[in-house]
Rosetta silent file (secondary structure, phi, psi, omega in degrees, C-alpha in Angstrom):
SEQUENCE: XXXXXXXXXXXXXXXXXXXXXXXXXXXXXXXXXXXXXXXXXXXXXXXXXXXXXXXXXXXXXXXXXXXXXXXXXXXXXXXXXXXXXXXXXXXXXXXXXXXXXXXXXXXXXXXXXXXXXXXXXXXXXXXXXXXXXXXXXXXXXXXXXXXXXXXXXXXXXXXXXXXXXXXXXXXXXXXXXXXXXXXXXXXXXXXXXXXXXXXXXXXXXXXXXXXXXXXXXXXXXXXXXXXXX
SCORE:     score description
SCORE:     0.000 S_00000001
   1 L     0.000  -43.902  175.220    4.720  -15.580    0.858 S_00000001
   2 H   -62.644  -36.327  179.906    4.953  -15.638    4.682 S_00000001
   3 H   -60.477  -43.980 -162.585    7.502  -13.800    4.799 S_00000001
   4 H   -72.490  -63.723  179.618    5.855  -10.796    2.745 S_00000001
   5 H    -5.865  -69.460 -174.760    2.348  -11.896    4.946 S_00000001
   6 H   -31.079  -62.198 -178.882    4.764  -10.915    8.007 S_00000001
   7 H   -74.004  -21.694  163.799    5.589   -7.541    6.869 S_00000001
   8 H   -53.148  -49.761  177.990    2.476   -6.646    5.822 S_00000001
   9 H   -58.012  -50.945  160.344    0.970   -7.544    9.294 S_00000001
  10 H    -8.515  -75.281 -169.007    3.885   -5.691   10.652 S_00000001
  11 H   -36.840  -74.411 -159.269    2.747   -2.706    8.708 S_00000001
  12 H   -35.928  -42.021 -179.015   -0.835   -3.388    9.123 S_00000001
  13 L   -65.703  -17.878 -175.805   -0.803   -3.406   12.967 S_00000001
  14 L   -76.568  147.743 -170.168    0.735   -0.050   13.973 S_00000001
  15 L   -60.073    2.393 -164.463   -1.844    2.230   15.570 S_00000001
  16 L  -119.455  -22.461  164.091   -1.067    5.106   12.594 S_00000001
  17 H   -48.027  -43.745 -170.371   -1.606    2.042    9.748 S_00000001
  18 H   -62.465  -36.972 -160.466   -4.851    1.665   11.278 S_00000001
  19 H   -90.914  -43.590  162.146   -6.035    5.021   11.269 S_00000001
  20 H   -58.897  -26.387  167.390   -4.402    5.641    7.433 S_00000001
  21 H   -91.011  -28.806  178.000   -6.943    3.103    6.561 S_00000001
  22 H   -60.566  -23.595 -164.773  -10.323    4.586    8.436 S_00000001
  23 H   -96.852  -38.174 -161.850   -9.294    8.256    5.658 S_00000001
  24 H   -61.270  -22.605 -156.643   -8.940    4.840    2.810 S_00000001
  25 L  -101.058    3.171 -163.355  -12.815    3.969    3.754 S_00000001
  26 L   -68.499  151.374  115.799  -14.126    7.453    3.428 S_00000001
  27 L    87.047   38.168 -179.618  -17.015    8.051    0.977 S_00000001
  28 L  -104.089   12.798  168.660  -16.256    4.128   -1.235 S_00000001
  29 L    83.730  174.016  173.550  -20.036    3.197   -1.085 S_00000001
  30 L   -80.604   13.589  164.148  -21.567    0.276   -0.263 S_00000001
  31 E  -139.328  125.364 -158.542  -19.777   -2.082   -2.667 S_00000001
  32 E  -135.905  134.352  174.844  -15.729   -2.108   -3.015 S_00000001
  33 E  -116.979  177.108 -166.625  -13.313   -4.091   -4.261 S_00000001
  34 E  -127.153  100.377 -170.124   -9.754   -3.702   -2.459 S_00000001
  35 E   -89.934  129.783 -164.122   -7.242   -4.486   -5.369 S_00000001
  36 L    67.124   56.711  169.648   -3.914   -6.216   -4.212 S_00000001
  37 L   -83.186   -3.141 -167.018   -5.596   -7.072   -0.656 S_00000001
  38 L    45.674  -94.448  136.584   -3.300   -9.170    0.223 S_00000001
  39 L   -96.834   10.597  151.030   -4.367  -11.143    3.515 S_00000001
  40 L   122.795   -9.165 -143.268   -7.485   -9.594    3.561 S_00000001
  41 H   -77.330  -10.992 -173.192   -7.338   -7.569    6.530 S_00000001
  42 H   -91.703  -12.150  172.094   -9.186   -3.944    4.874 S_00000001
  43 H   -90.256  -31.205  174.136  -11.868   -6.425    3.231 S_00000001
  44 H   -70.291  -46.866  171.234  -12.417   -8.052    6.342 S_00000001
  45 H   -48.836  -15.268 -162.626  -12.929   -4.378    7.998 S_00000001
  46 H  -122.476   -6.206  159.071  -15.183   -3.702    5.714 S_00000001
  47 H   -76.086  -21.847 -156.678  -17.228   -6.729    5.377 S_00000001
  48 L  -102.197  -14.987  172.756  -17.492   -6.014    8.946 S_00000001
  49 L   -99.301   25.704 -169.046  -19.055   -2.743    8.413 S_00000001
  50 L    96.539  -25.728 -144.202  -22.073   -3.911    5.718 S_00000001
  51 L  -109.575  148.838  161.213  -20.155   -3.532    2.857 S_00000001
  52 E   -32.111   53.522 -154.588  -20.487   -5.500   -0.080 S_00000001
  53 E  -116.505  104.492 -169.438  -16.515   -5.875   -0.006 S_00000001
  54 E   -95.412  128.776 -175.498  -14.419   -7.795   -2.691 S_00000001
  55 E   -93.710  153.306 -169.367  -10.454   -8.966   -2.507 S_00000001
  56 L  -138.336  129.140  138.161   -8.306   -9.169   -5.472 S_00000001
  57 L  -177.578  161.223 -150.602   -4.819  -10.324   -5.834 S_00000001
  58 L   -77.756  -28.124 -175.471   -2.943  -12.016   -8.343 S_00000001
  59 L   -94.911  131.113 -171.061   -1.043  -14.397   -5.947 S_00000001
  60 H   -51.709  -24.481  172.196   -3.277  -17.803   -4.864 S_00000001
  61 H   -90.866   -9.681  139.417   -1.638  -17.942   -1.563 S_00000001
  62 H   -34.181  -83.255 -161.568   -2.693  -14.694   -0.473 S_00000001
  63 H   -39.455  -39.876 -165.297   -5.967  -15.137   -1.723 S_00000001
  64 H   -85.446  -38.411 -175.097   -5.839  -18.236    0.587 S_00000001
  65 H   -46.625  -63.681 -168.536   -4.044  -16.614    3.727 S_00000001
  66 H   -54.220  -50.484 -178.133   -7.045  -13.938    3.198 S_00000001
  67 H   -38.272  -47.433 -160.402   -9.629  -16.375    3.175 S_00000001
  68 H   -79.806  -48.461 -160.714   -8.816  -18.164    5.842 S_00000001
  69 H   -87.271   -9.465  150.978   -8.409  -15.487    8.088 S_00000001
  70 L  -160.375  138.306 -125.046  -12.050  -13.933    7.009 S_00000001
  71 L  -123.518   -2.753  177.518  -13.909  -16.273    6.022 S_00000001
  72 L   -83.198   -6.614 -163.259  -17.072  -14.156    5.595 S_00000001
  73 L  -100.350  165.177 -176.109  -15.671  -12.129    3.098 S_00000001
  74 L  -109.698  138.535 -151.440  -15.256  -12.583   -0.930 S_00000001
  75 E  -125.897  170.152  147.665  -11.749  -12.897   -2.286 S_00000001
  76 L  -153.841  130.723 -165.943  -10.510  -13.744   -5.662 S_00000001
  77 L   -65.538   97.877  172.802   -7.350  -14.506   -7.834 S_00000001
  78 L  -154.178  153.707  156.410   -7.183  -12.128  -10.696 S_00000001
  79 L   -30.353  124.836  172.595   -5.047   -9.770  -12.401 S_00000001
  80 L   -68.743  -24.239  170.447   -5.354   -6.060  -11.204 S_00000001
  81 L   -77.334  -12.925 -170.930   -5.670   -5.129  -15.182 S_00000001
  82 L  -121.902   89.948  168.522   -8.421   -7.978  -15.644 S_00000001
  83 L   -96.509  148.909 -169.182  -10.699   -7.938  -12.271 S_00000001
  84 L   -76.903  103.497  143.227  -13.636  -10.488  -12.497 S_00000001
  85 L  -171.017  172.985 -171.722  -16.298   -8.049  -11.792 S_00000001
  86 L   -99.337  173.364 -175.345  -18.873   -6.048  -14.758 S_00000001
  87 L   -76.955  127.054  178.133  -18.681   -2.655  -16.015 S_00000001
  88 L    76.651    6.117 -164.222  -20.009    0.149  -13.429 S_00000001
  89 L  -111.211   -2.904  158.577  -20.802   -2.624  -10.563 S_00000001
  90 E  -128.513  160.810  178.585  -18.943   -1.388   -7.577 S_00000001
  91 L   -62.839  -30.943 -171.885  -19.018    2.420   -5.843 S_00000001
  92 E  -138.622  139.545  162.483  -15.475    2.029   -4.724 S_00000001
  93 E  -150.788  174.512 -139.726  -12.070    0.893   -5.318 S_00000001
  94 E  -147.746  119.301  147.210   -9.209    0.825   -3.395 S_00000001
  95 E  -122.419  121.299 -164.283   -5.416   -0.039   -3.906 S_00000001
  96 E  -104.378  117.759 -179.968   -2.878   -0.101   -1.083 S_00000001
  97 L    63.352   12.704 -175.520    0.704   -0.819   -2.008 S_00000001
  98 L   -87.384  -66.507  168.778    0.159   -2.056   -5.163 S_00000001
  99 H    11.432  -79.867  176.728    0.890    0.141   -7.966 S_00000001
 100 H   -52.600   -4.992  162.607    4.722   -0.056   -7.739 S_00000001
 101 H   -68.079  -38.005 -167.067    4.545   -3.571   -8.292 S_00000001
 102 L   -66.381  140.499  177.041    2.805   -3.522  -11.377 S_00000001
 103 L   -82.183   -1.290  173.454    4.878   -3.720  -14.767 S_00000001
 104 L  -159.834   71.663 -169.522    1.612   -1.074  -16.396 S_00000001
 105 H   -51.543  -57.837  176.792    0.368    0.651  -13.336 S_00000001
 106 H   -51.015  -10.003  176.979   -1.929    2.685  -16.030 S_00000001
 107 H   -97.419   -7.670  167.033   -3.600   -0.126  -17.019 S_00000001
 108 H   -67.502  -57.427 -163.248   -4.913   -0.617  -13.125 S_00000001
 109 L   -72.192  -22.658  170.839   -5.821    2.795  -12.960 S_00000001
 110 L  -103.760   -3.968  170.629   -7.795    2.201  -16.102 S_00000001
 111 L  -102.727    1.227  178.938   -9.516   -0.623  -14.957 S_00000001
 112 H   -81.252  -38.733 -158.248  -10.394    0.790  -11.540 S_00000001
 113 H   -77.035  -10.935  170.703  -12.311    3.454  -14.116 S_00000001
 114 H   -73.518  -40.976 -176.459  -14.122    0.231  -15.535 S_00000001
 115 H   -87.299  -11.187 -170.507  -15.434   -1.150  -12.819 S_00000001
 116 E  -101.229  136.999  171.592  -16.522    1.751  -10.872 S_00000001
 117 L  -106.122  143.236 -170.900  -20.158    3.109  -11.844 S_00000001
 118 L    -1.636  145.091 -162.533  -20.781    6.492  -12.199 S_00000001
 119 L    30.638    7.912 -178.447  -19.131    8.674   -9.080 S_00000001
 120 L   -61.486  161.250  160.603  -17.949    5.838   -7.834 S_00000001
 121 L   -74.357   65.883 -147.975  -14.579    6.324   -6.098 S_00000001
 122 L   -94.297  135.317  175.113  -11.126    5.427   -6.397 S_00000001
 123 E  -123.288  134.542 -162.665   -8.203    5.529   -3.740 S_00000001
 124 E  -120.595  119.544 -178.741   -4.549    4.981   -4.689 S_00000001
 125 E  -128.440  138.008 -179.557   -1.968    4.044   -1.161 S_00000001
 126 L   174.102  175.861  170.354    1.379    3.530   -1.332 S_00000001
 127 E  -125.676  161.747  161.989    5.052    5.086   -0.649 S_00000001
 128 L   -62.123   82.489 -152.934    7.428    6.494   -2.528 S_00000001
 129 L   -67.755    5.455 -169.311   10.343    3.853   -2.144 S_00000001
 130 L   -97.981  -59.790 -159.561   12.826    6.572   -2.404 S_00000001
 131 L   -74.528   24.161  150.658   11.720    8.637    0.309 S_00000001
 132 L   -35.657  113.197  164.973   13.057    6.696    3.526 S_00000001
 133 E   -96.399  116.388  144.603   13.818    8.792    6.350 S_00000001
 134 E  -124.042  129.375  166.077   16.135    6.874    8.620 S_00000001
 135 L   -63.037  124.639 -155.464   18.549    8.002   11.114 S_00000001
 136 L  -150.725  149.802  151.222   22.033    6.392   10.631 S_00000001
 137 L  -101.241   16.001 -167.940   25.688    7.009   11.559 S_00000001
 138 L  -126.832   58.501 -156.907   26.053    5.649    7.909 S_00000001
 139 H   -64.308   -8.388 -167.457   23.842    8.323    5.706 S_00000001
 140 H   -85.422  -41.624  162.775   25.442    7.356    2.637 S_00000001
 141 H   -22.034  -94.911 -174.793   25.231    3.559    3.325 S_00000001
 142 H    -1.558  -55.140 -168.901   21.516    4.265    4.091 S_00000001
 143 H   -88.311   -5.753  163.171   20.885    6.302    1.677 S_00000001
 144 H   -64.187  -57.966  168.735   22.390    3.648   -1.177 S_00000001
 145 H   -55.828  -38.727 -175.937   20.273    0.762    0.465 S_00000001
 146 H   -62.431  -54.867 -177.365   17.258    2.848    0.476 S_00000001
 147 H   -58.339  -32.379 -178.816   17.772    3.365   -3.354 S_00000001
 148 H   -90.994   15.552  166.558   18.724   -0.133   -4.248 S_00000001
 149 H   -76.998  -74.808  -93.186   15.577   -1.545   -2.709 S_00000001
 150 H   -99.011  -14.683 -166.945   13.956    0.689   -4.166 S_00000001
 151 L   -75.347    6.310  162.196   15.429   -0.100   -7.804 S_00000001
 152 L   -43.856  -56.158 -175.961   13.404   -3.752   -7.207 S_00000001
 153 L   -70.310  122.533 -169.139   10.677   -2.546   -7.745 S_00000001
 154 L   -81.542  -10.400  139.123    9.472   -2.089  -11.118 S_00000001
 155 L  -104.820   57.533 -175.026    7.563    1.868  -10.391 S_00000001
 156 L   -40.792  -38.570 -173.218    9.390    2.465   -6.998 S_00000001
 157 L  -123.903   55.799 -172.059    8.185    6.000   -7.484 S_00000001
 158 L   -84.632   -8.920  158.552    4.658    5.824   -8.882 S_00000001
 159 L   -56.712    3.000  179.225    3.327    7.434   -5.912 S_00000001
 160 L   -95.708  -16.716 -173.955    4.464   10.789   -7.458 S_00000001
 161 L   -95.225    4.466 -163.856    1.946    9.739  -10.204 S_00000001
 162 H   -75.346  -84.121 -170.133   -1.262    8.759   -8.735 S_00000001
 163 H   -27.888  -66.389  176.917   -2.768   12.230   -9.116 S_00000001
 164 H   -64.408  -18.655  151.347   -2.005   12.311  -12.624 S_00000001
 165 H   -70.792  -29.002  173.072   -2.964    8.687  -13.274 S_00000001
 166 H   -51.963  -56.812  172.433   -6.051    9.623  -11.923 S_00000001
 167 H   -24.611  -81.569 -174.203   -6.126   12.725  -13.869 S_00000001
 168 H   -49.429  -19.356 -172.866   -5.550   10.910  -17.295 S_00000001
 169 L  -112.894   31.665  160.774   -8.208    8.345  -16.838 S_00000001
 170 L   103.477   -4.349 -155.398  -11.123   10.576  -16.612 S_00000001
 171 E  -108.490  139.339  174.622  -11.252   10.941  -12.786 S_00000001
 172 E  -124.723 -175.151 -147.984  -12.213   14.486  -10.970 S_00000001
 173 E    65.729  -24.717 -168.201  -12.186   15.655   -7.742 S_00000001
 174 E   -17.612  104.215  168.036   -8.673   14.401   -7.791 S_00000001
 175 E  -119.408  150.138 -178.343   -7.214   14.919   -3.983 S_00000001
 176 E  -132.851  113.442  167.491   -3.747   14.142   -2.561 S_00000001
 177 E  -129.837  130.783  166.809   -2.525   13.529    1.365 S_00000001
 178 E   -67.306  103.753  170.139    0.237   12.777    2.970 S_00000001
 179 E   -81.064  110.564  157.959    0.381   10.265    6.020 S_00000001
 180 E  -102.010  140.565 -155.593    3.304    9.343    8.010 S_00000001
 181 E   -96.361   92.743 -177.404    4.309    6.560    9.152 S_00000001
 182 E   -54.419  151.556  111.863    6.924    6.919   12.764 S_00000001
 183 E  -133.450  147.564 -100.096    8.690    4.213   14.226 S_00000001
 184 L   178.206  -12.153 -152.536   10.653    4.592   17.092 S_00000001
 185 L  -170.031  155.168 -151.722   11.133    1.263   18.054 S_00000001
 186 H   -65.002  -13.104  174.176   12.299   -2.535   17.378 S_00000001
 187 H   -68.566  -30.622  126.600    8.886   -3.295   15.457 S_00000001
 188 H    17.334  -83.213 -165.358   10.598   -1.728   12.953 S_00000001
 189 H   -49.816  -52.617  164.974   13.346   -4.010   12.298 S_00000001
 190 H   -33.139  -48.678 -174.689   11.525   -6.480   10.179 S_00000001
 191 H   -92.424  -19.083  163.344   10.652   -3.941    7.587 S_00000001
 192 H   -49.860  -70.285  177.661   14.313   -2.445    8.110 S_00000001
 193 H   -54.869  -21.827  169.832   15.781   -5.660    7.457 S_00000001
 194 H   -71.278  -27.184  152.778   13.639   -6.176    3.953 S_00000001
 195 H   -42.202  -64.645 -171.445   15.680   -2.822    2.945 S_00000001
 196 H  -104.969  -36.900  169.451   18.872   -3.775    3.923 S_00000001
 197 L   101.813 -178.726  175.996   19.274   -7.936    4.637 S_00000001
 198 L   -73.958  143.643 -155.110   21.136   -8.910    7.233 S_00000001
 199 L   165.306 -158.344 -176.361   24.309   -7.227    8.473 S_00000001
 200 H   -93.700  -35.636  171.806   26.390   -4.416   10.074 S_00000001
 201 H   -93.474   30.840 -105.834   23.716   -1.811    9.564 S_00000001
 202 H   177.704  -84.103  140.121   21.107   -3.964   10.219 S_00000001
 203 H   -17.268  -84.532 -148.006   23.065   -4.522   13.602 S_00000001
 204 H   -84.983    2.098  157.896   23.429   -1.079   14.631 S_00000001
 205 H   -70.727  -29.044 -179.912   19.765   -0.122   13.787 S_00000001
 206 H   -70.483  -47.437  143.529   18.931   -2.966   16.354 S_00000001
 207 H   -19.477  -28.988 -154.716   21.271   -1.674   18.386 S_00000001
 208 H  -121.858  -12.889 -164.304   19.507    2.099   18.159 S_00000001
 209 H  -102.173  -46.517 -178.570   16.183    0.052   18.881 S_00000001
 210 H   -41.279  -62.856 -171.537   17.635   -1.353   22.351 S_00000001
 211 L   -59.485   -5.210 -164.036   18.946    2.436   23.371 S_00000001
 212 L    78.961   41.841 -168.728   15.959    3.671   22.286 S_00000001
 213 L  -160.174   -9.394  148.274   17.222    5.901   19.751 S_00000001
 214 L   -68.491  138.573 -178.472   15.628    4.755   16.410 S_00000001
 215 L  -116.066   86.300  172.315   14.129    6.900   13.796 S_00000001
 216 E  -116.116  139.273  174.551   12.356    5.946   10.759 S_00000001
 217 E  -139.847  157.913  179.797    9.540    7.257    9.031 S_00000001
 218 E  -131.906   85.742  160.791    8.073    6.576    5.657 S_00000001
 219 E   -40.821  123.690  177.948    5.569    8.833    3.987 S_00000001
 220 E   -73.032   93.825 -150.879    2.405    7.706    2.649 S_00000001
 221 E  -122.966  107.586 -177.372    0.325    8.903   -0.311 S_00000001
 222 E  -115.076  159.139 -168.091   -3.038    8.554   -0.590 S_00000001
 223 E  -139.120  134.504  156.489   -4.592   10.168   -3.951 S_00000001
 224 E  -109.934  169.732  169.316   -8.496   10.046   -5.035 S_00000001
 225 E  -155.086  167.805  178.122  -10.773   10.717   -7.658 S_00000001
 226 E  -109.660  105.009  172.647  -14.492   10.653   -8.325 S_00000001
 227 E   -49.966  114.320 -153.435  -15.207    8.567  -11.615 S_00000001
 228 L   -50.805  147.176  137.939  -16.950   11.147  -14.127 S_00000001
 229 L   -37.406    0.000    0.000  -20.779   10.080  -15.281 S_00000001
């Protein structure tokens, strides 16, 4: 768990993460739940703004990690297909980086449509694990590593679906934007190395991070919908 904790904070901390979460807060109402929250940190923002704002995720040491670190806020261990909350009882819901985890991503996406009361709002964040851009003197390594990460995962590329899970389960308004995420630099490496492990290309991206001469970027996809009346 610390380890993933790490990369999330990684993530979480770059100035273009931050600002990819302020377009996640648009228009979710005063009550939210954040599904997959991990440690906590967009329920803590958002507890911090007024809002009613409840964390979800299935693993208990998260849940505690989150807890810990805000301590005003309300978190709980549940399934993303089963969330502890009633039919209709929050305005917004939110999942960042979850999706591709899930073994029935559609059954999230149909329980986001449960829980949300009339217009309430749903936002679906995540990447496409396929779509690594990195700069290499190895593209075919690269581009092999990118793919067998990505074949971990059990949707690597459910971010091509969000609009149409949305779609299927009733949701209008449906919108889709792309965010991208740069790095340029040795912060990097951490989330490099969860790609590749440790090694010769591993090496010469750190190498490329010294010189200055790292590239990576990772597109983002956030997708919404307005829950029907």
């Amino acid at each position: 768990m610390s380890t993933l904790l790490t990369l999330l904070d990684a993530f979480d901390n770059l100035p273009q993460a931050r600002d990819l979460r302020e377009t996640t807060y648009r228009a979710l109402g005063d009550a939210v739940v954040d599904v997959g929250c991990g440690g906590g940190r967009a329920v803590g923002e958002l507890a911090a703004r007024g809002v009613r704002a409840i964390g979800v995720d299935l693993n208990p040491a998260m849940i505690q990690a989150a807890a810990d670190r805000w301590p005003a806020a309300e978190f709980h261990v549940a399934d993303a297909t089963a969330l502890p909350l009633d039919d209709g009882s929050v305005t917004g819901y939110r999942a960042d980086k979850l999706l591709h985890a899930l073994p029935e991503p559609e059954r999230a996406v149909a329980e986001a449509r449960r829980v949300l009361a009339a217009h309430g709002r749903a936002v679906l964040i995540g990447q496409d694990w396929d779509t690594w851009v990195i700069d290499s003197d190895n593209p075919e390594l690269t581009r092999a590593l990118v793919h067998a990460r990505a074949d971990r995962m059990p949707h690597p590329r459910i971010a091509r679906r969000y609009r149409n899970l949305l779609l299927d389960n009733g949701f209008t308004d449906v919108t889709v934007e792309v965010h991208t995420i740069v790095w340029t630099d040795a912060s990097c490496l951490p989330t490099l190395a969860d790609i590749a492990g440790e090694g010769a290309w591993l090496d010469a991206q750190a190498a490329r991070a010294r010189d200055d001469r790292l590239f990576a970027a990772l597109p983002i996809f956030v997708a919404s919908g307005t829950r029907a009346g």
